[in-house]
Short mmCIF file of C-alpha atoms in Angstrom, two decimals:
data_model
loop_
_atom_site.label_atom_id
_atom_site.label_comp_id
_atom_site.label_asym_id
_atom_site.label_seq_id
_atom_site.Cartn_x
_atom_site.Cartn_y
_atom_site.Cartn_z
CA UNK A 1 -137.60 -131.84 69.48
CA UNK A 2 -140.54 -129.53 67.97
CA UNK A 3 -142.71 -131.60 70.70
CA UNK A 4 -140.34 -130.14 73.26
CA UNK A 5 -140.52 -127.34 72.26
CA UNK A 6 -144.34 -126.73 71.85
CA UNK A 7 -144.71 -127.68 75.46
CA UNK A 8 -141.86 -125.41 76.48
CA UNK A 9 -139.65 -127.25 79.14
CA UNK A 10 -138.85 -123.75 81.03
CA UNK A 11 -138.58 -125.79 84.39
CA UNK A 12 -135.72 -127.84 83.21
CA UNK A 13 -133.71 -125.78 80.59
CA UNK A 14 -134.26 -122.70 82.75
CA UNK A 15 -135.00 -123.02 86.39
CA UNK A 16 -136.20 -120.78 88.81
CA UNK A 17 -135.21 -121.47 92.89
CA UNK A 18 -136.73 -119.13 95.20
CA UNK A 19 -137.54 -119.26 99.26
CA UNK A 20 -140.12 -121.88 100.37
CA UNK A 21 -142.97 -119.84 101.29
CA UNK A 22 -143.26 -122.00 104.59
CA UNK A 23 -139.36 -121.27 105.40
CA UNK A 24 -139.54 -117.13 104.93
CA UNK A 25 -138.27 -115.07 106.97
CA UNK A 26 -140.31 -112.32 108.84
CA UNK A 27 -139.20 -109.35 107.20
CA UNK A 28 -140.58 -110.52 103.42
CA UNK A 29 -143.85 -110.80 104.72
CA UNK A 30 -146.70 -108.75 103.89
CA UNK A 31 -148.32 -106.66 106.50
CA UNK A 32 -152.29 -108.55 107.28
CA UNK A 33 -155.40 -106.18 106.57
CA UNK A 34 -157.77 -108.68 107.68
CA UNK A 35 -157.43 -107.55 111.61
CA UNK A 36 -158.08 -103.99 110.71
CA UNK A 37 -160.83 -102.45 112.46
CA UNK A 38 -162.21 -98.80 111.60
CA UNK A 39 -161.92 -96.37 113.85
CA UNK A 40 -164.89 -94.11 115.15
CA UNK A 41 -165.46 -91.83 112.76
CA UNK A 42 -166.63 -89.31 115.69
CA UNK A 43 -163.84 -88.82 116.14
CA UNK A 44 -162.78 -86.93 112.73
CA UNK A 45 -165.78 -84.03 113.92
CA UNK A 46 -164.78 -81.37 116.25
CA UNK A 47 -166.68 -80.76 119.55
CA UNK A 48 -168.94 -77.92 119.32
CA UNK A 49 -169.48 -75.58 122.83
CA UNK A 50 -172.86 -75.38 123.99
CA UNK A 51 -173.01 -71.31 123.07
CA UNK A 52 -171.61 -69.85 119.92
CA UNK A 53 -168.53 -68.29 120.69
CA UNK A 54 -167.50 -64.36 118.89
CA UNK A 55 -164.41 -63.98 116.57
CA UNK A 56 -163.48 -62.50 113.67
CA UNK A 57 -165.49 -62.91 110.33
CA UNK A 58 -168.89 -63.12 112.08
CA UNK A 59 -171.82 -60.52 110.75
CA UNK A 60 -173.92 -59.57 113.63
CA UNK A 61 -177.25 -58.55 113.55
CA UNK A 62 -177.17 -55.25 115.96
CA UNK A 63 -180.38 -52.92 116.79
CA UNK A 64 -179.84 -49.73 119.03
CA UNK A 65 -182.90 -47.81 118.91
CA UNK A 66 -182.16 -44.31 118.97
CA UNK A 67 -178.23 -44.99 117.13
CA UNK A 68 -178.42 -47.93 115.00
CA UNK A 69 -182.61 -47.46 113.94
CA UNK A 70 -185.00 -45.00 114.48
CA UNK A 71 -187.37 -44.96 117.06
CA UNK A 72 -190.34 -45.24 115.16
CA UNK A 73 -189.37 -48.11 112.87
CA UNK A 74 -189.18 -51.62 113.29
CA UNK A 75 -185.64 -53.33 113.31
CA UNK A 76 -184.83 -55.21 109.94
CA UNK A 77 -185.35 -58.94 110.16
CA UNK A 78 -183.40 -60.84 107.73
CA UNK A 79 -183.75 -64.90 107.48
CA UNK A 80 -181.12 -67.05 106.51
CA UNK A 81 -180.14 -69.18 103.77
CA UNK A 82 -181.75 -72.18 102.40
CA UNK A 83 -180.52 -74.96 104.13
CA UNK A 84 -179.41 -73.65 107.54
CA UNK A 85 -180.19 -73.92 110.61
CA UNK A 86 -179.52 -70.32 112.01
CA UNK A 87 -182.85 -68.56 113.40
CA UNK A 88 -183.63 -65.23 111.52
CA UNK A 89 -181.92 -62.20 112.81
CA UNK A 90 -182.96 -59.05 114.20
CA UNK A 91 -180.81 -55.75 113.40
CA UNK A 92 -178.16 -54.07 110.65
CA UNK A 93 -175.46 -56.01 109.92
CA UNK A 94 -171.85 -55.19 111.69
CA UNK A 95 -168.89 -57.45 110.73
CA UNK A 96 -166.64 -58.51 113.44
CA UNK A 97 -163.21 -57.13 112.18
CA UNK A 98 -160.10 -59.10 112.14
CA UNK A 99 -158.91 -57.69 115.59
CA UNK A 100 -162.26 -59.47 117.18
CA UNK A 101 -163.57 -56.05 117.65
CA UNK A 102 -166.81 -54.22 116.64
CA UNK A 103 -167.25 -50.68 115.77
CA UNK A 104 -170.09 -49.17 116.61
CA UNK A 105 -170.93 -45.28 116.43
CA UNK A 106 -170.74 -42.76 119.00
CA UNK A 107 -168.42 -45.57 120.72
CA UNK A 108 -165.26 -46.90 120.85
CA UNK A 109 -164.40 -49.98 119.69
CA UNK A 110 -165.20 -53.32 121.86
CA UNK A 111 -163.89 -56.18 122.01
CA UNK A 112 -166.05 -59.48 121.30
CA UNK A 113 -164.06 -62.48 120.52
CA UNK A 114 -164.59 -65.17 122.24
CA UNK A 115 -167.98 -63.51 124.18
CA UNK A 116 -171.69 -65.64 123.00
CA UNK A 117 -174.02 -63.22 121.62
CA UNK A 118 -175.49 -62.46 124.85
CA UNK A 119 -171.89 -61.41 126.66
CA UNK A 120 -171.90 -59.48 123.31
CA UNK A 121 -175.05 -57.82 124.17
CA UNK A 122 -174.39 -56.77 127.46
CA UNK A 123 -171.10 -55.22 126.35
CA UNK A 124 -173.02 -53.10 124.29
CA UNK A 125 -175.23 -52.22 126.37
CA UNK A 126 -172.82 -50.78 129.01
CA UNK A 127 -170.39 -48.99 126.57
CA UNK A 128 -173.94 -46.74 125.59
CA UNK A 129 -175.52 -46.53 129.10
CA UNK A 130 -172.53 -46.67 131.55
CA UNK A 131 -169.83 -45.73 129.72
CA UNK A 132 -170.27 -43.01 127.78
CA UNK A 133 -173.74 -42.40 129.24
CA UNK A 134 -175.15 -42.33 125.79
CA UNK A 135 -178.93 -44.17 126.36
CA UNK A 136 -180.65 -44.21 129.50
CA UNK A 137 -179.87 -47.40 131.87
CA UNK A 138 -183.03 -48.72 131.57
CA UNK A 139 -184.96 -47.40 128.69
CA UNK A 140 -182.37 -48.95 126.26
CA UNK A 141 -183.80 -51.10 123.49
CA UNK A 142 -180.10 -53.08 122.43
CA UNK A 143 -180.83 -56.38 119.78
CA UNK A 144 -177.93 -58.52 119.17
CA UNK A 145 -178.24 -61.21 116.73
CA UNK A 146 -176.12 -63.40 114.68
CA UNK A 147 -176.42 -62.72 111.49
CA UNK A 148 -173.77 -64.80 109.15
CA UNK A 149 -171.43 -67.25 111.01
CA UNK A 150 -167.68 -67.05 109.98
CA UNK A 151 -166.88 -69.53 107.89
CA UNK A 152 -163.43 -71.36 106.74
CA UNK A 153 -162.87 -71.52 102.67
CA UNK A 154 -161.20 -75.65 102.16
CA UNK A 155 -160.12 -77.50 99.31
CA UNK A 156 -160.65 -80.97 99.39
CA UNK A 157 -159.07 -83.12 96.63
CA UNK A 158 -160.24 -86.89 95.97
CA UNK A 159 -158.99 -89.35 93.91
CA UNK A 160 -161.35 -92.27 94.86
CA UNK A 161 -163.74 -91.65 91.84
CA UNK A 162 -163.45 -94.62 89.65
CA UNK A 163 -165.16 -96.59 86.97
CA UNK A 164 -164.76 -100.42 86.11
CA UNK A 165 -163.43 -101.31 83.19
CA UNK A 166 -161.91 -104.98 81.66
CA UNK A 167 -158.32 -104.93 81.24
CA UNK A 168 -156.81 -107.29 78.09
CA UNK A 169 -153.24 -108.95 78.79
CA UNK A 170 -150.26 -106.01 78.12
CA UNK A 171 -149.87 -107.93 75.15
CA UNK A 172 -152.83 -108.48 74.10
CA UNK A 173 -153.09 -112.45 74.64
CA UNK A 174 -156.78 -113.40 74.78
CA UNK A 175 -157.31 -115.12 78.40
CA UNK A 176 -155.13 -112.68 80.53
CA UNK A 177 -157.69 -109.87 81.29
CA UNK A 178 -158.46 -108.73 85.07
CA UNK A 179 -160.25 -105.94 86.40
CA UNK A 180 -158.81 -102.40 86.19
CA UNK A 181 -159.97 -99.52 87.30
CA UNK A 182 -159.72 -95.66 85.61
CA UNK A 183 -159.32 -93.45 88.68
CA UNK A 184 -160.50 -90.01 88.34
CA UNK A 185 -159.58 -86.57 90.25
CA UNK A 186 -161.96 -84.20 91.15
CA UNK A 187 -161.42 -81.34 93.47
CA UNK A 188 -164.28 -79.01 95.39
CA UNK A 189 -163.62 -75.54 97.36
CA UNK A 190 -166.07 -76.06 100.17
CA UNK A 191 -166.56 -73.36 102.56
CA UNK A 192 -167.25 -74.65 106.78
CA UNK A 193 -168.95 -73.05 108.97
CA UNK A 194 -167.70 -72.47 112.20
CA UNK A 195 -167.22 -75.37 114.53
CA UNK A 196 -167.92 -77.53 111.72
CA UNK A 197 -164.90 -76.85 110.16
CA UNK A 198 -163.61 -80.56 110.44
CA UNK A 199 -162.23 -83.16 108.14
CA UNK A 200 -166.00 -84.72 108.65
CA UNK A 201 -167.86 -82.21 107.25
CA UNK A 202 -164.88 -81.89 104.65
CA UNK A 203 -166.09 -85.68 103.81
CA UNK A 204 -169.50 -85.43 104.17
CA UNK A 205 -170.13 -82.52 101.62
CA UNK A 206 -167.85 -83.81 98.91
CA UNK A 207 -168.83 -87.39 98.77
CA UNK A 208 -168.40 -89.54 102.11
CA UNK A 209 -165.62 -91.48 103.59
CA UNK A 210 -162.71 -92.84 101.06
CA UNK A 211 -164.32 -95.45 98.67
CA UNK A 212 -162.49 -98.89 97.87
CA UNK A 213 -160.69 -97.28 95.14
CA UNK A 214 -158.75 -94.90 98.17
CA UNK A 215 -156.42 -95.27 100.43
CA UNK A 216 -157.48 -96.10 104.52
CA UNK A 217 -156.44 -92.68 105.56
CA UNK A 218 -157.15 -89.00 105.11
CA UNK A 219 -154.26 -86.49 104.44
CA UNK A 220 -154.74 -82.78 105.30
CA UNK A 221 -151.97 -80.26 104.73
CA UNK A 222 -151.87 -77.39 106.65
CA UNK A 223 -151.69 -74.11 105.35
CA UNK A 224 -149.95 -72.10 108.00
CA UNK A 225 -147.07 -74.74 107.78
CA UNK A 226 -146.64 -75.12 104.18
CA UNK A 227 -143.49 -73.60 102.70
CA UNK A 228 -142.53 -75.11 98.89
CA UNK A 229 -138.92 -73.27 98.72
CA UNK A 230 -138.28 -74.28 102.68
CA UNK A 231 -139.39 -78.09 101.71
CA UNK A 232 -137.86 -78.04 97.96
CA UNK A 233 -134.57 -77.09 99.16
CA UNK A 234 -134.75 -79.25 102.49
CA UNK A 235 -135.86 -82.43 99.68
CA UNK A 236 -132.58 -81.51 97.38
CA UNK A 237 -130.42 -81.34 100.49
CA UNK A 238 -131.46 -84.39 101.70
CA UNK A 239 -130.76 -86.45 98.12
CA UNK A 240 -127.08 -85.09 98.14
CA UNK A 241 -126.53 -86.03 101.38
CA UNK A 242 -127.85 -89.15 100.51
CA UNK A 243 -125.47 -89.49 97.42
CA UNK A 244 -122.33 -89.12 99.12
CA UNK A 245 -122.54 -91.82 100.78
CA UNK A 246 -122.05 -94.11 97.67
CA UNK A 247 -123.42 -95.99 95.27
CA UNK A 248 -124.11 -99.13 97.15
CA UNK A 249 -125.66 -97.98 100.28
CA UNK A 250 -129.02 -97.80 100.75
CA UNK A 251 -130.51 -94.19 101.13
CA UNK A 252 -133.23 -93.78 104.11
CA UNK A 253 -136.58 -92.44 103.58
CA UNK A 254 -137.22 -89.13 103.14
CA UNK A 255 -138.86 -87.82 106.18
CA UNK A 256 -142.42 -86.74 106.10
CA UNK A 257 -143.37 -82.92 106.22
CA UNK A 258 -144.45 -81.70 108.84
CA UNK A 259 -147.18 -79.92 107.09
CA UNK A 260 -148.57 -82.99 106.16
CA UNK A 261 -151.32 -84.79 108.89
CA UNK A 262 -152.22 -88.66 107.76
CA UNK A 263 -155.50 -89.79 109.69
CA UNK A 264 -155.65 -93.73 109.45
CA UNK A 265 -158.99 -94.90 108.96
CA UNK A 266 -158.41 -98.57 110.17
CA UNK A 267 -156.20 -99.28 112.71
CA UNK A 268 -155.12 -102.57 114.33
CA UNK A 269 -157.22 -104.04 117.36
CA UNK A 270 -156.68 -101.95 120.78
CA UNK A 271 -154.44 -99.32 118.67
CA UNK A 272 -155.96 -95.75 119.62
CA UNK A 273 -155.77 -93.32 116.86
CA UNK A 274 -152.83 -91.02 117.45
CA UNK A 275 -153.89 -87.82 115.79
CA UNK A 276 -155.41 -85.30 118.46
CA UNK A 277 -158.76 -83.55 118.76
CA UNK A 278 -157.37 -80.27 117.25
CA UNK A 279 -155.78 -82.37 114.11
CA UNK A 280 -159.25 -82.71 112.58
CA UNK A 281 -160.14 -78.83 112.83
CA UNK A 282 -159.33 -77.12 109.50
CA UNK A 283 -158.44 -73.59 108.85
CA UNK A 284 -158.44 -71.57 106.05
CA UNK A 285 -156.45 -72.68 103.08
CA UNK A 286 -155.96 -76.27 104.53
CA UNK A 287 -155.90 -78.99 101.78
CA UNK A 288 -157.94 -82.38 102.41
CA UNK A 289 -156.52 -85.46 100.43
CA UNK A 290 -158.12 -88.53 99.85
CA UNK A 291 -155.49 -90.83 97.68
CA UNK A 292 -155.94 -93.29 95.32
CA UNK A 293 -154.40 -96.81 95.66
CA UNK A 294 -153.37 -97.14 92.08
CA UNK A 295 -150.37 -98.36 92.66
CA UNK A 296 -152.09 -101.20 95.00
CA UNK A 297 -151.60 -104.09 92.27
CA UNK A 298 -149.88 -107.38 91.52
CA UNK A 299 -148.95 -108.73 87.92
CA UNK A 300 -149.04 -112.30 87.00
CA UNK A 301 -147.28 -114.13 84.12
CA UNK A 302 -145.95 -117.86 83.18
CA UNK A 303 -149.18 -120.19 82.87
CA UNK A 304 -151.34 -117.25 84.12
CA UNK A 305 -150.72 -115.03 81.34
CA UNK A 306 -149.55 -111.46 81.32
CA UNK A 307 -152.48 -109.12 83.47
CA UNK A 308 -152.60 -106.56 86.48
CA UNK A 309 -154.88 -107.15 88.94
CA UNK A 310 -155.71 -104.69 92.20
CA UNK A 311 -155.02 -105.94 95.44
CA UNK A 312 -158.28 -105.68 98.02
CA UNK A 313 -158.29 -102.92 100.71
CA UNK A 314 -159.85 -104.19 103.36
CA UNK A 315 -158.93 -107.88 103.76
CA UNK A 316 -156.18 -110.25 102.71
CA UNK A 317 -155.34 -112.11 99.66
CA UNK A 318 -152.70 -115.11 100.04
CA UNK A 319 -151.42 -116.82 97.05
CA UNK A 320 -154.14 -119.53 96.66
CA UNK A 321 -157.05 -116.98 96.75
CA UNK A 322 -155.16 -114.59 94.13
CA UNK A 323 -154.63 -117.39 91.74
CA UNK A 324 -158.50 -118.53 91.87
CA UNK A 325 -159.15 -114.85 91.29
CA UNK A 326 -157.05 -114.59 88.37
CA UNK A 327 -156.72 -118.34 87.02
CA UNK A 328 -158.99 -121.50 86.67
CA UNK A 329 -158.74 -121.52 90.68
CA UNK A 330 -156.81 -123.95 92.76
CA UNK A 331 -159.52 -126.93 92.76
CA UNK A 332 -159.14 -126.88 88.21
CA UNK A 333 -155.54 -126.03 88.45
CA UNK A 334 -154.62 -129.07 91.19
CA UNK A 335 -157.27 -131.49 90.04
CA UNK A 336 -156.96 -131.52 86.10
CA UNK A 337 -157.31 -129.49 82.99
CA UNK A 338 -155.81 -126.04 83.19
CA UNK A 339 -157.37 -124.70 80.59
CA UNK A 340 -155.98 -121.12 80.57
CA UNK A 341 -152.76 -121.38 78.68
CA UNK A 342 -150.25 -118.58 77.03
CA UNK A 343 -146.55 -117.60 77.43
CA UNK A 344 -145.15 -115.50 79.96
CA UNK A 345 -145.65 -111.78 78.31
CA UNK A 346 -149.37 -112.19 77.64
CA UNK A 347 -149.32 -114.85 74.81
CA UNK A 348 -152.94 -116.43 74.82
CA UNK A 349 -154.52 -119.93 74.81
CA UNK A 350 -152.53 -121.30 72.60
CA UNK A 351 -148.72 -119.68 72.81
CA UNK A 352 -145.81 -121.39 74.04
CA UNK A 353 -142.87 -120.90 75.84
CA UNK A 354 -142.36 -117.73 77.75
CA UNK A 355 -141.53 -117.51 81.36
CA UNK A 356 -144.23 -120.07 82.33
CA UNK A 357 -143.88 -122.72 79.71
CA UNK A 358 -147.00 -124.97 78.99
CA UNK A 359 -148.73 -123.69 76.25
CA UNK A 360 -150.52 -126.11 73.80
CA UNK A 361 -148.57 -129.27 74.29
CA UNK A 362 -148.16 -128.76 78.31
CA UNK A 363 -152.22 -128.33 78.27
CA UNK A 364 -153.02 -130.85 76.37
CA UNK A 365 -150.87 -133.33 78.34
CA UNK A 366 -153.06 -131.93 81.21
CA UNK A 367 -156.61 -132.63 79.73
CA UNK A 368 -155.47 -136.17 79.12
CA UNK A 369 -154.91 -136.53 82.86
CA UNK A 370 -151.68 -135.16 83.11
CA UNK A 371 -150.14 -133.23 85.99
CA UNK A 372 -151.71 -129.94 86.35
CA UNK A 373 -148.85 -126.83 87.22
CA UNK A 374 -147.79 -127.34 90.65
CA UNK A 375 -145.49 -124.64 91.30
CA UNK A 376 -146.18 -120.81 92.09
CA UNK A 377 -143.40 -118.42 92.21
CA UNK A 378 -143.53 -115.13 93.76
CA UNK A 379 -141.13 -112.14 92.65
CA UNK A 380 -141.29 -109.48 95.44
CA UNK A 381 -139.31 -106.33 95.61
CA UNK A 382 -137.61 -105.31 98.69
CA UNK A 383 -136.24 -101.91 99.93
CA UNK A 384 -133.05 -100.11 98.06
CA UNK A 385 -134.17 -102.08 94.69
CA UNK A 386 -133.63 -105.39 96.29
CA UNK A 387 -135.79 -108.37 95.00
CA UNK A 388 -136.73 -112.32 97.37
CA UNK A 389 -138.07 -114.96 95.19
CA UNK A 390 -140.81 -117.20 97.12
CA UNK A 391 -141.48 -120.51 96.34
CA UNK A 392 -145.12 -122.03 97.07
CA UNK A 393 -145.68 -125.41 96.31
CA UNK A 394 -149.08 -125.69 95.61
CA UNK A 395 -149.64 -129.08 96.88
CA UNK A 396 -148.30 -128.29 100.44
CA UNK A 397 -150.33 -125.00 100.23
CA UNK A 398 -153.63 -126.60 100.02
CA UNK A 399 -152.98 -128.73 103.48
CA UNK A 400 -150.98 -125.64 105.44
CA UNK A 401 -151.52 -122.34 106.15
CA UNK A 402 -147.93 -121.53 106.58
CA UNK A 403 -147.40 -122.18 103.02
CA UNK A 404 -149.55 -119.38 101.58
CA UNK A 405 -147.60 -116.27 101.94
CA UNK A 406 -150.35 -112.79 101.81
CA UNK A 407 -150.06 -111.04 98.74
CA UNK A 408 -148.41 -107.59 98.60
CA UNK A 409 -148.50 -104.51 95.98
CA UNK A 410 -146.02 -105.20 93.33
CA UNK A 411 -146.03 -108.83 93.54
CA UNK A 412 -145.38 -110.91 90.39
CA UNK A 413 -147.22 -114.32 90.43
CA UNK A 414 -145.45 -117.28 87.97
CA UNK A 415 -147.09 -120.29 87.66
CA UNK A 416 -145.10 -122.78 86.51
CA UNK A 417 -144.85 -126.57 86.04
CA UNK A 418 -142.75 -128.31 88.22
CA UNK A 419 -139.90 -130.21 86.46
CA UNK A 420 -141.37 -133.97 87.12
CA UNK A 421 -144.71 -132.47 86.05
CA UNK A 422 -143.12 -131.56 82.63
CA UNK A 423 -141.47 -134.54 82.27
CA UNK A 424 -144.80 -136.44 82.87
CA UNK A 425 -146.56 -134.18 80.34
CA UNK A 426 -143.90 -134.61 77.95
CA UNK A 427 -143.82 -138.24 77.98
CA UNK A 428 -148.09 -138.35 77.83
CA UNK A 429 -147.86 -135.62 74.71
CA UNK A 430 -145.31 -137.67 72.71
CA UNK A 431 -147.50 -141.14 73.48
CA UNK A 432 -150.46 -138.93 72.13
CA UNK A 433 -148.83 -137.05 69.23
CA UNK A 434 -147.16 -140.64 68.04
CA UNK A 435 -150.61 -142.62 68.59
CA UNK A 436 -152.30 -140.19 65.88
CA UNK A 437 -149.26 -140.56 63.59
CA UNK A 438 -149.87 -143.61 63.53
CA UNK A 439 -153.43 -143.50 63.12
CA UNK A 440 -153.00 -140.87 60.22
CA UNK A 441 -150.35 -143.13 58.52
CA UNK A 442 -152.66 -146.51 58.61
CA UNK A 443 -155.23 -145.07 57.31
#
């Protein structure tokens, strides 16, 4: 009885029954990633027009001899930042107001938005020669330049900084670690110029397109329709609504905000991206969001020990590929000596029982020849705290395709013996154990 109790007979004193993977039904199965193409990232930058169009916010450069400069000085030539590719400009600076007009003296205002610099000029020009007969038609000497493009203050927020680190079993067990990563936050306040206000720009000045680490899609809330008391109290209306109808009913999703844009990175094969030219164009105030996937994991436990592991983002992972990655890998586990023992809540090499079994005595009946594990169960959770158990036997997996259900976040992997396999291990452990008894005792 100690015997059977080292090798921990969890397969026949407590038995799990789950869904054969090759028998489940549609709607347990995780979504495929491997399909996924990216989309043209193109098509995240605005189009720019082949003149620079007037509106408020822009600095002009403006020279009227005789008004704006005197007649025997040369107009002021100031160059631009370092970095930019505006040409110097010519005259004294005079802002655009926020009505798109300019004001000028001795004239009324005019009216520039949406003119180019030239249309600008020649406005100008008429309201002091024509209109109000100011400057000779003619002998007018009228600069217009632009100065300082308006530009669009962003903040873009990314969570896709991360550094590697090795991640022991929760409980500490020695053989149960797995890569984990330590996501960071960082957040910039970029400011765009005009018509490259877009979420590529956004990208491109505060680190690129989403790392692994981030989601495959871009977020960007919009200013002018953000409201936190209109969505707090529409959010605490929905949740009582939701509660009165009863405990045991399932509550829908709460509907996305309208304030919220999500641009999908990688689409499915002859899917066109949905979001429209204007979506990428960001105003002032907008909020760019890159998320992380931290919540992209699986856990393991039984044989495989107690460990988190992150899922991959860009291709899929079916339950003989995840348990290479986080076991002995199938060809060790199915052909012999599975050396990586330990309970179910991260007990190491040499621990017992758990929610997996095996342990010493089931190991050692394995490096003697004995049946390797054989069965992989797979705890997956399912809408309104719902939960389908899949069955993969590992044997079947190996020869069909069918039988090797994708990985999905929140997955729990159990490796287990099957109950012939422990029987078999049993019997070769107690032939073992009683042959070095006896050894021990002759001698």
């Amino acid at each position: 009885m100690g015997f059977a109790s080292l090798s921990g007979c969890t397969s026949i004193l407590s038995p799990i029954s789950g869904v054969p993977s090759h028998r489940l039904p549609p709607q347990f199965l995780a979504k495929p990633r491997n399909n996924l193409v990216p989309i043209d990232i193109s098509r995240l930058r605005q189009e720019s027009p082949r003149e620079y169009l007037l509106d408020k916010r822009d600095v002009l450069g403006v020279y009227i001899e005789g008004v704006l400069g005197d007649m025997d000085q040369l107009p002021p030539v100031q160059f631009p930042e370092a970095g930019s590719d505006r040409p110097p400009s010519i005259g004294y600076p005079v802002p655009v107001r926020e009505d798109g007009t300019l004001a000028l003296p001795l004239v009324p205002a005019l009216n520039v938005r949406g003119l180019t610099l030239s249309q600008a000029q020649d406005a100008i020009r008429k309201a002091y020669t024509i209109d109000q007969e100011i400057l000779r038609p003619g002998k007018d000497r009228i600069i217009v330049t632009l100065m300082r493009e308006r530009a669009y203050r962003v903040i873009v927020m990314r969570q896709d900084g991360a550094d590697q680190v090795q991640q022991v079993g929760l409980a500490g067990g020695a053989g149960s670690a797995g890569p984990h990563s330590t996501l960071g936050s960082r957040g910039q306040v970029i400011d765009l110029p005009a018509y490259k206000n877009d979420v590529l720009h956004a990208l491109a000045l505060t680190g690129g397109l989403p790392g692994v680490n981030a989601r495959n899609e871009v977020k960007v809330l919009r200013s002018s329709l953000m409201d936190a008391q209109k969505r707090d109290a529409f959010v605490q209306q929905f949740y009582l609504k939701s509660g009165d109808q009863g405990p045991c009913l399932c509550a829908p999703p709460i509907p996305e905000d309208p304030a919220i844009l999500r641009i999908p990175l990688r689409l499915p094969p002859g899917e066109v991206p949905r979001f429209r030219p204007d979506d990428v164009v960001l105003q002032d105030g907008d909020i760019v969001l890159i998320e992380s996937r931290e919540t992209e994991v699986f856990y393991t436990g039984g044989l495989l020990g107690a460990g988190e592991f992150p899922l991959p983002r860009d291709y899929d992972l079916d339950a003989l590929t995840a348990l290479s990655m986080v076991g002995p890998g199938v060809g060790a586990s199915m052909g012999g000596g599975f050396g990586r023992g330990g309970g179910g809540m991260g007990g190491g090499g040499m621990g017992g029982g758990g929610m997996g079994g095996g342990g010493m005595g089931g190991n050692l009946a394995t490096a003697m020849g004995g049946a390797p594990p054989g069965q992989l169960f797979i705890l997956r959770k399912t809408p309104c705290g719902g939960q389908v158990i899949i069955a993969v036997d590992m044997t079947r997996a190996l020869r069909d395709l069918s039988a090797r259900p994708l990985i999905q976040p929140g997955d729990m992997l159990i490796l287990r013996y099957k109950p012939e396999e422990e029987i078999l291990n049993f019997g070769l452990g107690g032939v073992f154990t009683y042959g070095i008894y006896q050894v021990l005792r002759n001698n």
